Amino acid sequence: MTSPLPSSPAASVLDLAPVVPVVVVSDAADAVPLARALVAGGLPAIEVTLRTPAALDAIRAVADEVPEAVVGAGTVITPEQVRDCVAAGARFLVSPGWTETLLAAMRGSGVPFLPGVSTTSEVVALLERGVREMKFFPAQAAGGTAYLRSLAGPLPQARFCPTGGIGPANARDYLSLPNVGCVGGSWMVPADAVAARDWARIEELARSAAGLRDAGGTCR
């Protein structure tokens, strides 16, 4: 990501919280109470994935009604999605991978972005283009903590938000790495809790995830 988040005390979404909730919203009416529960639990950066028709409306609702949240868009794969997400109020963009066309669109969007990588060559290519903050995806399948630890030596300037296969059992292992700023995950927004609109449970799970920053001294 190449520009600071507006109205944010941190220069990067990687520094806002140890965990970025990866949220799939099927009903836009759930977006605001869901975001409020996550923020109340200490997770202000929220990635709403473009996996449902309700995603853009959800981003718009959170941007309009939950100003304390830093709402972003995930699963961004086209320049048109970049445009539509920013117009809806997304304050950061996350992609599962990148191409030159998509990277150019994200650069031109005016908001921070995390392009997805899973190989050393992709990391080097982004570093050549001045991008130092990236999504590592799919984290567990692509080599997990061992892979990221191996990258830290030759490529210390790259920082990552690993996503994919991360939960409370292994999040701390990722967060202990020097090149990991935060992790992405969905365990604090289980589908059954969202379906039941159990916002109190989601807030409790978010609070536990937010506490990973200080747990065992493993997070910066």
PDB file of C-alpha atoms in Angstrom, residues 23-39 46 48 54-63 65-66 69 71 194 197 199:
ATOM      1  CA  VAL A  23     -16.446 -10.551   5.960  1.00  0.00           C
ATOM      2  CA  VAL A  24     -18.940 -12.054   3.524  1.00  0.00           C
ATOM      3  CA  VAL A  25     -22.207 -10.089   3.666  1.00  0.00           C
ATOM      4  CA  SER A  26     -25.284 -11.704   2.141  1.00  0.00           C
ATOM      5  CA  ASP A  27     -27.750  -9.116   3.431  1.00  0.00           C
ATOM      6  CA  ALA A  28     -26.663  -5.475   3.336  1.00  0.00           C
ATOM      7  CA  ALA A  29     -28.937  -4.785   6.310  1.00  0.00           C
ATOM      8  CA  ASP A  30     -26.507  -6.772   8.467  1.00  0.00           C
ATOM      9  CA  ALA A  31     -23.486  -4.698   7.503  1.00  0.00           C
ATOM     10  CA  VAL A  32     -23.856  -1.833   9.969  1.00  0.00           C
ATOM     11  CA  PRO A  33     -24.547  -3.834  13.148  1.00  0.00           C
ATOM     12  CA  LEU A  34     -21.851  -6.301  12.145  1.00  0.00           C
ATOM     13  CA  ALA A  35     -19.311  -3.519  11.646  1.00  0.00           C
ATOM     14  CA  ARG A  36     -20.283  -1.904  14.937  1.00  0.00           C
ATOM     15  CA  ALA A  37     -19.760  -5.194  16.759  1.00  0.00           C
ATOM     16  CA  LEU A  38     -16.312  -5.645  15.203  1.00  0.00           C
ATOM     17  CA  VAL A  39     -15.269  -2.086  16.012  1.00  0.00           C
ATOM     18  CA  ILE A  46     -12.965  -4.582   8.031  1.00  0.00           C
ATOM     19  CA  VAL A  48     -15.890  -6.827   2.915  1.00  0.00           C
ATOM     20  CA  ALA A  54     -24.786  -7.227  -1.403  1.00  0.00           C
ATOM     21  CA  ALA A  55     -21.100  -6.365  -1.018  1.00  0.00           C
ATOM     22  CA  LEU A  56     -21.091  -2.866  -2.519  1.00  0.00           C
ATOM     23  CA  ASP A  57     -24.209  -1.853  -0.617  1.00  0.00           C
ATOM     24  CA  ALA A  58     -22.617  -3.221   2.550  1.00  0.00           C
ATOM     25  CA  ILE A  59     -19.457  -1.174   1.996  1.00  0.00           C
ATOM     26  CA  ARG A  60     -21.551   1.932   1.317  1.00  0.00           C
ATOM     27  CA  ALA A  61     -23.616   1.431   4.471  1.00  0.00           C
ATOM     28  CA  VAL A  62     -20.596   0.950   6.718  1.00  0.00           C
ATOM     29  CA  ALA A  63     -18.800   3.930   5.180  1.00  0.00           C
ATOM     30  CA  GLU A  65     -22.992   4.928   9.160  1.00  0.00           C
ATOM     31  CA  VAL A  66     -19.923   3.587  11.004  1.00  0.00           C
ATOM     32  CA  ALA A  69     -14.655   1.680  11.010  1.00  0.00           C
ATOM     33  CA  VAL A  71     -13.994  -0.415   5.662  1.00  0.00           C
ATOM     34  CA  VAL A 194     -24.228 -13.644  11.434  1.00  0.00           C
ATOM     35  CA  ARG A 197     -27.624 -11.667  14.199  1.00  0.00           C
ATOM     36  CA  TRP A 199     -23.739  -9.291  17.411  1.00  0.00           C
TER      37      TRP A 199
END
